[in-house]
Coordinates of C-alpha atoms in Angstrom, one line a residue:
X1 CA 4.2 2.9 64.1
X2 CA 2.7 6.4 63.7
X3 CA 6.0 7.9 64.8
X4 CA 7.8 5.9 62.1
X5 CA 5.4 7.0 59.4
X6 CA 5.6 10.6 60.6
X7 CA 9.4 10.3 60.4
X8 CA 9.2 8.9 56.9
X9 CA 6.9 11.7 55.7
X10 CA 9.2 14.2 57.3
X11 CA 12.2 12.8 55.4
X12 CA 10.3 12.7 52.1
X13 CA 9.4 16.4 52.6
X14 CA 12.9 17.3 53.6
X15 CA 14.4 15.6 50.6
X16 CA 11.7 17.3 48.3
X17 CA 10.6 13.9 46.9
X18 CA 7.0 15.2 46.2
X19 CA 8.2 18.4 44.5
X20 CA 10.7 16.5 42.2
X21 CA 8.0 13.9 41.3
X22 CA 5.3 16.4 40.4
X23 CA 7.7 18.5 38.4
X24 CA 9.0 15.5 36.5
X25 CA 5.5 14.1 35.8
X26 CA 4.3 17.4 34.4
X27 CA 7.3 17.8 32.2
X28 CA 7.1 14.2 30.9
X29 CA 3.4 14.5 30.2
X30 CA 4.0 17.7 28.2
X31 CA 6.8 16.0 26.3
X32 CA 4.8 13.0 25.4
X33 CA 1.8 15.1 24.3
X34 CA 4.1 17.1 22.0
X35 CA 5.8 14.0 20.6
X36 CA 2.4 12.5 19.9
X37 CA 1.3 15.5 17.8
X38 CA 4.6 15.6 15.9
X39 CA 4.6 11.8 15.3
X40 CA 1.2 11.9 13.7
X41 CA 2.1 14.8 11.5
X42 CA 5.3 13.3 10.3
X43 CA 4.2 9.6 10.3
X44 CA 6.9 8.6 12.8
X45 CA 7.2 4.9 13.5
X46 CA 5.2 3.8 16.6
X47 CA 8.4 2.4 18.1
X48 CA 9.6 6.0 18.8
X49 CA 6.6 6.8 20.9
X50 CA 6.9 3.5 22.7
X51 CA 10.5 4.1 23.5
X52 CA 9.8 7.6 24.9
X53 CA 7.0 6.2 27.1
X54 CA 9.4 3.5 28.5
X55 CA 12.1 6.1 29.0
X56 CA 9.7 8.4 30.8
X57 CA 8.6 5.6 33.1
X58 CA 12.1 4.6 34.0
X59 CA 13.1 8.3 34.3
X60 CA 10.4 8.7 37.0
X61 CA 12.1 6.2 39.3
X62 CA 15.5 7.7 38.5
X63 CA 14.1 11.1 39.5
X64 CA 12.9 9.6 42.8
X65 CA 16.3 8.1 43.4
X66 CA 18.1 11.4 42.7
X67 CA 15.7 13.3 44.9
X68 CA 16.3 10.9 47.7
X69 CA 20.1 11.3 47.6
X70 CA 20.3 14.9 46.4
X71 CA 17.1 16.7 47.3
X72 CA 18.3 17.6 50.8
X73 CA 21.5 19.3 49.7
X74 CA 22.4 20.9 46.4
X75 CA 25.5 18.8 45.8
X76 CA 26.5 15.4 47.2
X77 CA 28.9 12.8 46.1
X78 CA 27.4 9.7 44.4
X79 CA 27.5 6.8 46.8
X80 CA 28.1 3.2 45.8
X81 CA 24.5 2.3 46.8
X82 CA 23.1 5.1 44.6
X83 CA 25.3 4.0 41.7
X84 CA 24.2 0.4 42.1
X85 CA 20.5 1.4 42.1
X86 CA 20.9 3.7 39.1
X87 CA 22.6 1.0 37.2
X88 CA 19.8 -1.5 38.1
X89 CA 17.1 0.9 36.9
X90 CA 18.9 1.6 33.6
X91 CA 19.4 -2.1 33.0
X92 CA 15.7 -2.7 33.7
X93 CA 14.7 0.2 31.4
X94 CA 17.0 -1.2 28.7
X95 CA 15.4 -4.6 28.9
X96 CA 11.9 -3.1 28.5
X97 CA 13.2 -1.0 25.6
X98 CA 14.6 -4.0 23.9
X99 CA 11.4 -6.0 24.4
X100 CA 8.8 -3.4 23.5
X101 CA 10.2 -0.4 21.7
X102 CA 11.3 -1.8 18.3
X103 CA 8.1 -3.6 17.8
X104 CA 9.8 -6.6 16.2
X105 CA 11.9 -7.8 19.0
X106 CA 15.3 -8.8 17.7
X107 CA 14.4 -7.5 14.2
X108 CA 13.3 -9.0 11.0
X109 CA 15.7 -11.7 9.8
X110 CA 14.7 -11.3 6.2
X111 CA 15.2 -7.6 6.2
X112 CA 18.6 -8.0 7.9
X113 CA 19.7 -10.3 5.1
X114 CA 19.3 -7.5 2.6
X115 CA 21.3 -4.5 3.7
X116 CA 20.2 -1.2 2.1
X117 CA 16.5 -1.8 2.2
X118 CA 14.3 0.5 4.3
X119 CA 12.6 -0.6 7.5
X120 CA 8.9 -1.4 7.1
X121 CA 6.6 1.1 8.8
X122 CA 3.9 -0.1 11.1
X123 CA 0.7 -0.7 9.3
X124 CA -1.4 0.5 12.2
X125 CA -0.4 4.1 11.5
X126 CA -2.3 7.3 12.1
X127 CA -5.0 6.5 9.5
X128 CA -6.1 3.4 11.4
X129 CA -6.3 4.8 14.9
X130 CA -9.6 6.6 15.1
X131 CA -11.8 3.7 13.9
X132 CA -13.5 6.0 11.4
X133 CA -13.7 4.9 7.8
X134 CA -15.4 6.8 5.0
X135 CA -16.6 5.5 1.6
X136 CA -17.1 8.2 -1.0
X137 CA -19.9 6.7 -3.2
X138 CA -20.0 7.4 -6.9
X139 CA -21.3 10.9 -7.5
X140 CA -24.6 11.2 -9.3
X141 CA -24.2 12.9 -12.7
X142 CA -27.1 15.3 -13.0
X143 CA -25.7 17.2 -16.0
X144 CA -27.3 17.2 -19.4
X145 CA -25.4 15.1 -21.8
X146 CA -25.6 11.8 -19.9
X147 CA -22.4 9.7 -20.0
X148 CA -20.5 12.3 -22.1
X149 CA -20.8 14.6 -19.1
X150 CA -20.2 12.0 -16.4
X151 CA -16.4 12.5 -16.3
X152 CA -16.9 15.7 -14.2
X153 CA -18.9 13.9 -11.5
X154 CA -16.5 10.9 -11.5
X155 CA -13.5 13.2 -11.4
X156 CA -14.6 15.2 -8.5
X157 CA -15.5 12.1 -6.6
X158 CA -12.0 10.6 -7.1
X159 CA -10.3 13.9 -6.2
X160 CA -12.4 14.1 -3.0
X161 CA -11.2 10.5 -2.2
X162 CA -7.6 11.7 -2.7
X163 CA -8.0 14.8 -0.4
X164 CA -9.9 12.9 2.3
X165 CA -7.2 10.2 2.2
X166 CA -4.7 12.6 3.7
X167 CA -6.8 13.4 6.8
X168 CA -4.8 11.9 9.7
X169 CA -6.9 9.3 11.6
X170 CA -9.3 8.7 8.8
X171 CA -9.5 5.5 6.7
X172 CA -10.8 6.1 3.2
X173 CA -12.1 3.2 1.1
X174 CA -10.5 2.9 -2.3
X175 CA -12.4 4.1 -5.4
X176 CA -12.2 0.6 -7.0
X177 CA -14.2 -0.7 -4.0
X178 CA -17.0 1.8 -4.2
X179 CA -17.5 1.8 -8.0
X180 CA -19.6 -1.4 -8.0
X181 CA -22.2 0.4 -5.9
X182 CA -23.0 2.9 -8.6
X183 CA -26.8 2.8 -9.0
X184 CA -27.0 0.0 -6.4
X185 CA -30.4 -1.1 -5.1
X186 CA -28.9 -1.8 -1.6
X187 CA -29.7 0.5 1.2
X188 CA -26.9 2.6 2.7
X189 CA -26.5 0.4 5.8
X190 CA -25.9 -2.6 3.6
X191 CA -23.4 -0.7 1.4
X192 CA -21.5 0.5 4.4
X193 CA -21.4 -3.0 5.9
X194 CA -19.9 -4.4 2.7
X195 CA -17.4 -1.6 2.5
X196 CA -16.6 -1.8 6.3
X197 CA -17.3 2.0 6.4
X198 CA -18.6 3.9 9.4
X199 CA -19.7 6.9 7.2
X200 CA -20.7 7.4 3.6
X201 CA -20.4 10.5 1.4
X202 CA -23.1 10.9 -1.2
X203 CA -23.2 13.7 -3.8
X204 CA -24.7 14.9 -7.0
X205 CA -23.0 17.1 -9.6
X206 CA -24.9 19.3 -12.1
X207 CA -23.2 21.4 -14.7
X208 CA -25.1 24.1 -16.6
X209 CA -23.1 26.3 -18.9
X210 CA -20.4 28.0 -16.8
X211 CA -22.1 27.1 -13.5
X212 CA -21.8 24.0 -11.4
X213 CA -23.8 22.8 -8.4
X214 CA -22.6 20.1 -6.0
X215 CA -24.9 18.7 -3.4
X216 CA -23.1 16.6 -0.8
X217 CA -24.0 14.9 2.5
X218 CA -22.1 12.8 5.1
X219 CA -24.3 9.9 6.3
X220 CA -23.7 7.9 9.5
X221 CA -23.8 4.2 8.5
X222 CA -25.1 2.9 11.9
X223 CA -28.5 4.6 11.6
X224 CA -28.6 6.4 8.2
X225 CA -28.7 9.8 9.8
X226 CA -27.2 12.7 7.9
X227 CA -24.5 14.3 10.0
X228 CA -23.6 17.1 7.6
X229 CA -24.8 18.4 4.2
X230 CA -24.2 21.4 2.0
X231 CA -24.9 22.7 -1.4
X232 CA -22.2 24.5 -3.4
X233 CA -23.1 26.8 -6.3
X234 CA -20.0 28.0 -8.1
X235 CA -18.8 29.5 -11.4
X236 CA -17.2 26.6 -13.2
X237 CA -13.4 26.9 -13.0
X238 CA -10.6 24.6 -11.9
X239 CA -9.8 26.8 -8.9
X240 CA -13.4 26.8 -7.7
X241 CA -13.7 23.0 -8.0
X242 CA -10.6 22.5 -5.9
X243 CA -11.8 25.1 -3.4
X244 CA -15.1 23.1 -3.0
X245 CA -13.2 19.9 -2.5
X246 CA -11.1 21.5 0.2
X247 CA -14.2 22.9 1.9
X248 CA -15.9 19.4 1.8
X249 CA -12.8 17.7 3.2
X250 CA -12.6 20.3 6.0
X251 CA -16.3 19.9 6.8
X252 CA -16.1 16.1 6.9
X253 CA -12.9 16.2 9.1
X254 CA -14.6 18.7 11.5
X255 CA -17.8 16.6 11.7
X256 CA -15.8 13.5 12.5
X257 CA -13.7 15.5 15.0
X258 CA -10.5 14.9 13.1
X259 CA -7.6 17.4 12.6
X260 CA -6.4 18.5 9.2
X261 CA -2.7 18.7 8.8
X262 CA -2.2 21.9 6.9
X263 CA 1.6 21.7 6.9
X264 CA 1.4 18.6 4.8
X265 CA -1.1 19.9 2.4
X266 CA -4.0 18.2 4.1
X267 CA -7.4 19.0 2.6
X268 CA -6.2 20.2 -0.8
X269 CA -5.3 18.1 -3.8
X270 CA -1.6 18.1 -4.8
X271 CA -0.3 19.2 -8.2
X272 CA -3.4 20.9 -9.5
X273 CA -3.9 23.3 -12.4
X274 CA -5.8 26.6 -12.9
X275 CA -6.5 25.7 -16.5
X276 CA -10.1 24.4 -16.7
X277 CA -9.6 22.8 -20.2
X278 CA -6.5 21.0 -19.0
X279 CA -8.4 19.8 -15.9
X280 CA -11.2 18.4 -18.0
X281 CA -8.8 16.6 -20.3
X282 CA -7.1 15.1 -17.3
X283 CA -10.5 13.9 -15.9
X284 CA -11.4 12.4 -19.3
X285 CA -8.0 10.7 -19.4
X286 CA -8.6 9.3 -15.9
X287 CA -12.0 8.0 -16.9
X288 CA -10.5 6.2 -19.9
X289 CA -8.0 4.6 -17.5
X290 CA -10.9 3.4 -15.3
X291 CA -12.7 2.1 -18.4
X292 CA -9.6 0.1 -19.4
X293 CA -8.2 2.2 -22.2
X294 CA -4.6 3.1 -21.1
X295 CA -3.5 4.2 -24.6
X296 CA -6.4 6.7 -24.8
X297 CA -5.7 7.9 -21.3
X298 CA -2.0 8.6 -22.3
X299 CA -3.2 10.7 -25.3
X300 CA -5.6 12.7 -23.1
X301 CA -3.0 13.3 -20.4
X302 CA -0.5 14.5 -23.0
X303 CA -3.2 16.9 -24.4
X304 CA -3.8 18.3 -20.9
X305 CA 0.0 18.9 -20.5
X306 CA 0.1 20.8 -23.8
X307 CA -2.4 23.3 -22.2
X308 CA -0.5 23.3 -18.9
X309 CA 3.0 21.9 -19.0
X310 CA 3.3 22.5 -15.2
X311 CA 0.3 20.3 -14.3
X312 CA 2.1 18.0 -11.8
X313 CA -0.8 15.7 -11.3
X314 CA -1.2 15.0 -15.0
X315 CA 2.6 14.2 -15.1
X316 CA 2.0 11.7 -12.3
X317 CA -1.0 10.1 -14.0
X318 CA 1.0 9.9 -17.3
X319 CA 3.8 8.1 -15.4
X320 CA 1.3 5.6 -14.0
X321 CA -0.2 5.1 -17.5
X322 CA 3.2 4.3 -19.0
X323 CA 3.8 1.8 -16.2
X324 CA 0.5 0.1 -17.1
X325 CA 1.6 -0.1 -20.8
X326 CA 4.9 -1.7 -19.9
X327 CA 3.5 -4.2 -17.4
X328 CA 0.6 -5.1 -19.7
X329 CA 2.9 -5.8 -22.7
X330 CA 1.2 -3.0 -24.6
X331 CA 4.5 -1.2 -25.0
X332 CA 8.1 -2.6 -24.9
X333 CA 9.7 -2.1 -21.4
X334 CA 12.7 -0.3 -22.8
X335 CA 10.4 2.3 -24.3
X336 CA 7.7 2.7 -21.6
X337 CA 9.7 2.6 -18.4
X338 CA 12.0 5.5 -19.2
X339 CA 9.0 7.6 -20.2
X340 CA 7.4 6.7 -16.9
X341 CA 10.4 7.8 -15.0
X342 CA 10.8 11.1 -16.8
X343 CA 7.1 11.9 -16.2
X344 CA 7.3 11.0 -12.5
X345 CA 10.4 13.0 -11.9
X346 CA 8.9 16.0 -13.6
X347 CA 5.8 15.7 -11.4
X348 CA 7.9 15.6 -8.2
X349 CA 9.9 18.6 -9.4
X350 CA 6.7 20.5 -9.7
X351 CA 5.0 19.2 -6.5
X352 CA 6.7 16.7 -4.2
X353 CA 3.3 15.6 -2.8
X354 CA 2.1 13.8 -6.0
X355 CA 1.7 10.3 -4.7
X356 CA 1.4 8.6 -8.1
X357 CA 4.8 9.9 -9.1
X358 CA 6.4 7.9 -6.2
X359 CA 4.6 4.7 -7.0
X360 CA 5.6 5.0 -10.6
X361 CA 9.3 5.5 -9.6
X362 CA 9.0 2.5 -7.3
X363 CA 7.7 0.4 -10.2
X364 CA 10.5 1.6 -12.5
X365 CA 13.1 0.8 -9.9
X366 CA 11.7 -2.6 -9.2
X367 CA 10.7 -3.8 -12.6
X368 CA 13.2 -2.1 -14.9
X369 CA 16.2 -0.7 -13.0
X370 CA 16.3 -3.6 -10.6
X371 CA 17.3 -1.1 -7.9
X372 CA 15.8 -2.7 -4.8
X373 CA 16.6 0.0 -2.2
X374 CA 15.2 2.7 -4.5
X375 CA 12.1 0.7 -5.1
X376 CA 11.4 0.4 -1.4
X377 CA 12.2 4.0 -0.7
X378 CA 9.8 5.3 -3.3
X379 CA 6.9 3.0 -2.2
X380 CA 7.3 3.9 1.4
X381 CA 7.4 7.6 0.5
X382 CA 4.1 7.1 -1.4
X383 CA 2.5 5.5 1.6
X384 CA 3.8 8.2 3.9
X385 CA 2.2 10.9 1.7
X386 CA -1.1 9.0 1.4
X387 CA -1.7 6.3 4.0
X388 CA -4.9 5.3 2.3
X389 CA -3.4 4.7 -1.2
X390 CA -4.3 1.0 -1.7
X391 CA -2.3 0.8 -4.9
X392 CA 1.0 1.6 -3.1
X393 CA 0.4 -1.1 -0.5
X394 CA -0.5 -3.7 -3.1
X395 CA 2.5 -2.9 -5.3
X396 CA 4.9 -2.8 -2.4
X397 CA 3.5 -6.2 -1.3
X398 CA 4.5 -7.6 -4.7
X399 CA 8.0 -6.1 -4.4
X400 CA 8.4 -7.6 -0.9
X401 CA 7.4 -11.0 -2.2
X402 CA 9.9 -10.7 -5.0
X403 CA 12.6 -10.2 -2.3
X404 CA 11.4 -13.2 -0.4
X405 CA 9.9 -11.1 2.5
X406 CA 6.7 -13.0 2.4
X407 CA 5.3 -12.2 5.8
X408 CA 5.7 -8.5 5.3
X409 CA 4.2 -8.9 1.8
X410 CA 1.1 -10.5 3.2
X411 CA 0.7 -7.7 5.8
X412 CA 0.9 -5.0 3.1
X413 CA -1.5 -6.9 0.9
X414 CA -3.9 -7.2 3.8
X415 CA -3.8 -3.5 4.3
X416 CA -4.5 -3.0 0.6
X417 CA -7.4 -5.4 0.8
X418 CA -8.8 -3.6 3.9
X419 CA -8.8 -0.3 1.9
X420 CA -10.3 -2.0 -1.1
X421 CA -12.9 -3.7 1.0
X422 CA -12.1 -7.1 -0.6
X423 CA -12.1 -10.6 0.9
X424 CA -9.2 -11.3 3.2
X425 CA -9.6 -15.1 3.2
X426 CA -7.2 -15.8 0.3
X427 CA -4.8 -12.9 0.8
X428 CA -1.3 -14.0 0.0
X429 CA -1.9 -17.3 -1.7
X430 CA 0.8 -16.6 -4.2
X431 CA 3.2 -15.7 -1.4
X432 CA 2.4 -19.0 0.4
X433 CA 3.0 -20.9 -2.8
X434 CA 6.5 -19.2 -3.1
X435 CA 7.4 -20.7 0.3
X436 CA 6.0 -24.2 -0.5
X437 CA 3.3 -23.8 2.2
X438 CA 0.7 -25.7 0.1
X439 CA -1.5 -27.0 2.9
X440 CA -1.9 -23.4 4.2
X441 CA -3.1 -22.4 0.7
X442 CA -5.7 -25.2 0.8
X443 CA -6.8 -24.1 4.3
X444 CA -7.1 -20.5 3.3
X445 CA -9.1 -21.2 0.2
X446 CA -11.2 -24.2 1.4
X447 CA -14.3 -22.2 2.4
X448 CA -14.4 -20.0 -0.7
X449 CA -16.6 -21.2 -3.6
X450 CA -14.6 -21.6 -6.9
X451 CA -16.8 -18.8 -8.5
X452 CA -15.4 -16.4 -5.8
X453 CA -11.7 -17.5 -5.9
X454 CA -10.7 -15.3 -8.8
X455 CA -6.9 -15.1 -9.2
X456 CA -6.5 -17.4 -6.2
X457 CA -8.1 -20.3 -8.1
X458 CA -4.9 -21.2 -9.9
X459 CA -3.0 -21.1 -6.6
X460 CA -5.4 -23.6 -5.1
X461 CA -5.0 -25.8 -8.1
X462 CA -1.2 -25.8 -7.8
X463 CA -1.5 -26.6 -4.1
X464 CA -3.8 -29.5 -5.0
X465 CA -1.2 -30.8 -7.5
X466 CA 1.6 -30.5 -5.0
X467 CA -0.4 -32.4 -2.3
X468 CA -1.3 -35.3 -4.7
X469 CA -4.8 -34.3 -5.8
X470 CA -4.3 -33.7 -9.5
X471 CA -7.9 -34.6 -10.5
X472 CA -9.4 -31.9 -8.3
X473 CA -6.8 -29.5 -9.6
X474 CA -7.7 -30.2 -13.2
X475 CA -11.4 -29.4 -12.5
X476 CA -10.3 -26.0 -11.2
X477 CA -7.9 -25.4 -14.1
X478 CA -10.7 -26.2 -16.6
X479 CA -12.9 -23.7 -14.9
X480 CA -10.1 -21.1 -15.1
X481 CA -9.4 -21.9 -18.7
X482 CA -13.0 -21.2 -19.6
X483 CA -12.6 -17.7 -18.0
X484 CA -9.2 -16.8 -19.3
X485 CA -8.7 -13.5 -21.2
X486 CA -6.1 -12.6 -23.7
X487 CA -5.3 -9.4 -21.8
X488 CA -4.1 -11.3 -18.8
X489 CA -1.1 -13.1 -20.3
X490 CA 0.5 -13.8 -16.9
X491 CA -2.5 -15.8 -15.9
X492 CA -2.4 -17.7 -19.2
X493 CA 1.2 -18.6 -18.7
X494 CA 0.7 -19.8 -15.2
X495 CA -2.3 -21.8 -16.3
X496 CA -0.2 -23.4 -19.1
X497 CA 2.5 -24.4 -16.5
X498 CA -0.1 -25.7 -14.1
X499 CA -1.7 -27.9 -16.8
X500 CA 1.7 -29.4 -17.6
X501 CA 2.3 -30.1 -13.9
X502 CA -1.2 -31.7 -13.6
X503 CA -0.5 -34.2 -16.4
X504 CA -2.2 -32.5 -19.3
X505 CA 0.6 -31.4 -21.6
X506 CA -1.6 -31.0 -24.7
X507 CA -3.5 -28.2 -23.0
X508 CA -0.2 -26.6 -22.0
X509 CA 1.0 -26.7 -25.6
X510 CA -2.2 -25.1 -26.7
X511 CA -1.7 -22.2 -24.4
X512 CA 2.0 -21.9 -25.4
X513 CA 0.9 -21.6 -29.0
X514 CA -1.5 -18.8 -28.1
X515 CA 1.3 -16.9 -26.3
X516 CA 3.6 -17.3 -29.3
X517 CA 0.9 -16.0 -31.6
X518 CA 0.3 -13.0 -29.3
X519 CA 4.1 -12.3 -29.5
X520 CA 3.8 -11.8 -33.2
X521 CA 1.3 -8.9 -32.6
X522 CA 2.8 -7.1 -29.6
X523 CA 5.4 -7.5 -26.9
X524 CA 5.0 -10.7 -24.8
X525 CA 7.3 -11.3 -21.9
X526 CA 9.8 -14.1 -22.8
X527 CA 9.7 -15.1 -19.2
X528 CA 6.0 -16.0 -19.6
X529 CA 6.8 -18.3 -22.5
X530 CA 9.7 -19.8 -20.4
X531 CA 7.2 -20.7 -17.6
X532 CA 5.1 -22.9 -19.9
X533 CA 8.1 -24.4 -21.6
X534 CA 9.6 -25.2 -18.2
X535 CA 6.3 -26.9 -17.2
X536 CA 6.6 -29.1 -20.3
X537 CA 10.1 -30.1 -19.2
X538 CA 12.4 -28.3 -21.7
X539 CA 14.9 -26.7 -19.4
X540 CA 17.3 -25.6 -22.2
X541 CA 14.6 -23.6 -24.1
X542 CA 13.3 -22.2 -20.8
X543 CA 16.7 -20.8 -19.8
X544 CA 17.2 -19.4 -23.3
X545 CA 13.9 -17.5 -22.9
X546 CA 14.9 -16.4 -19.4
X547 CA 18.2 -15.1 -20.8
X548 CA 16.3 -13.2 -23.4
X549 CA 14.1 -11.7 -20.7
X550 CA 17.1 -10.7 -18.7
X551 CA 18.7 -9.0 -21.8
X552 CA 15.4 -7.1 -22.4
X553 CA 15.1 -6.1 -18.7
X554 CA 11.7 -7.8 -18.7
X555 CA 9.5 -6.5 -15.9
X556 CA 8.6 -10.1 -14.8
X557 CA 12.2 -11.0 -14.0
X558 CA 12.2 -9.7 -10.4
X559 CA 9.8 -12.5 -9.5
X560 CA 12.3 -15.1 -10.6
X561 CA 13.2 -16.0 -7.0
X562 CA 9.6 -16.0 -5.7
X563 CA 7.6 -17.9 -8.2
X564 CA 6.7 -21.5 -7.5
X565 CA 7.1 -22.1 -11.3
X566 CA 10.9 -22.4 -10.8
X567 CA 10.8 -24.9 -7.9
X568 CA 12.3 -27.6 -10.1
X569 CA 15.3 -25.6 -11.2
X570 CA 16.3 -23.7 -8.0
X571 CA 19.6 -25.5 -7.8
X572 CA 20.4 -25.3 -11.5
X573 CA 23.6 -23.3 -12.0
X574 CA 21.9 -21.2 -14.8
X575 CA 19.1 -20.2 -12.4
X576 CA 21.6 -19.3 -9.6
X577 CA 23.6 -17.2 -12.1
X578 CA 20.5 -15.2 -13.1
X579 CA 19.7 -14.6 -9.5
X580 CA 23.2 -13.4 -8.9
X581 CA 23.3 -11.0 -11.8
X582 CA 20.0 -9.5 -10.6
X583 CA 21.3 -9.3 -7.0
X584 CA 18.4 -11.5 -6.0
X585 CA 20.7 -14.2 -4.6
X586 CA 21.0 -12.4 -1.3
X587 CA 17.2 -13.0 -0.8
X588 CA 17.3 -16.6 -2.1
X589 CA 20.6 -18.3 -1.0
X590 CA 21.2 -21.7 -2.6
X591 CA 20.9 -23.4 0.9
X592 CA 17.4 -21.9 1.6
X593 CA 14.7 -24.4 2.4
X594 CA 11.3 -23.3 1.0
X595 CA 9.3 -26.4 1.7

C-alpha cells in the first residue's frame, strides 16, 4: 500500500500537478478579487460574479486534467479519454452556470414577452451588502431667524443624505422617513429601531453673518455611543458648504470602514454651484417642495437658474417639479412634460450624475411619450447612480406594474419601502388587485388596523367586494370617504368606482360631480372620470372619456392594462384597441387569465 501511494505521489510530482494547481489557484483568486472590486464600482449584476466563480471552479479541474496529461511533456496529442473527460467537465460546468449564474433560472417570462425592455438589476446590490444603515436625522436650526432660516439646516441635511447615498455598501434611509422625527421625544435607540438604522447622524447648523458652524456626530444605535464627531467653522459660501459635506461623508465612510468611490463622484454632491445666492434659492425651493407647494418651488428654482444657468442640480429639481405639476393635474400634461424633459436633458448635459434628471426622463417616457424601453432605461440608470434613491425604486415599481410585471414591481416597491422605513405588510396591494389575487390582498392587510392602512384601505375594500363581503367593504369606504382630500383625485376616482361596485351608486355619483366640478377649475384626467362612470355601468361614456385621455396623452393612461377598474371590459374591442395603440397589448394579451 505504501509503495502504491509513493508511486502515486511520484507521478503527481512528475506531472507537475501541484505546481499547476497552486499557480491556477493564485491566478483565479487574484482575478476574482479584481472582478469584485470592479463589479462594486460599476454596479455589475451579481450574476457576472457568480458565473466567474463557477467558471473558476470548473477551470480548476480542467487544469488538473491538463496537468495530468501534459505536465510531463511539453506537447502531447489529446487522447480520446482526455477529450471525453474535458467534455464531461465542461458539460457539468455549463449545467451549474445555467442553474446558478443568471439568478433567474430560465429567465423572466414577463420580461421575455416584452422585447426591448432592460433586464432588472438585483436588488441586493452593493448598498445592501454591509448591513450598515445610516439615518441622517433633521438638523437642528440654531440660527437667528427661526423658521425663516431653517432652509439652510434642512438643505444641508438633504444634501448630506444624497452624498452618503453614493457610498458603496451603505444603506441610507430616505429623508421622508426621518422628517417625522424632528423634535421627537423618543430616545435615539427607539428612533433607530423604527428606522431600521444601525447608525444615526445628528447635527446642528448655526449661521451668523458670513460665518456658519456645523456640529455633527455619528452615533451607534446599539448603545448610543458617539463613534465620531466634529465641528466645522467656515466662511459661508457654496463651495465651503459642499466641502464640509464631502468631509463629513468621508469621515462617516471611514468610521464605518467603507470605501468611497472617487471615480463615480462618491462623497461629493453632483451638479452643484459656486453661487451662494443661487444655492440658497435652490434650498428654499426644495423646502417649498417638501412643504407641498410645487408651484412656488418652480418659481424659486427658476430664480436660482437666472443667477447660475449652469446649475445642473437646479435643472434636475425643476424637471422633477414639472413632473409633479403634470401628475397632480396642476398643469396640463402637454405643457408640463415637455418642460420637464428639457430641464432634465439640460441637467444631464451639464452633469450626467444628477439622479433627479434620470427619474424625470423616466417619468416623461412612461407617462407622456409612452416609450417603454426608454422609461426603464432611465429609471435603472437613476438607481445605478444612487442605489439609495427610494423615489426611483417606487416610480419604477409603478412602471413595472403598468407593464404587468407585478412580481418585479413588488420587489422594487419593497426596496423603496425599506429605504423609507415604512411598513412592508401591505406592499403591493394594488399590484395584487391587478392580477385578481383578492384573497392575498385580504391576507396581507388582515392584521393592519384600518387607521394604519392608508392608501391600502381602498384596495382591501375592493378585495372584500370581490369576495362577497360588500357590507364590510362599505364600512372601509365610508372611513376613506371621510378622509378624502381634493388634492388626491386618483383616490377620489377609485373611491367612486368602488362605491358603485359595492352597491351605493348615489355616493359614486356624488364623487363624480365633485370631479367634474374640479375639472372646471383645472386639469382633471378624463381617465379618472371614466373610472367612476365605468363603475356606474355607462361603458359608452367611459370609452369616450378614455379616448379623450388618449388624445391628450393623459399620464394615467399607461395604467390602463393594470388597473382592476377595467376588469369588466378587458375583452371589449374598444379596450383592446386602446391597449394596441399604446403598445400595451404585448403585456396584456386578450387570452391572459388574471384571476
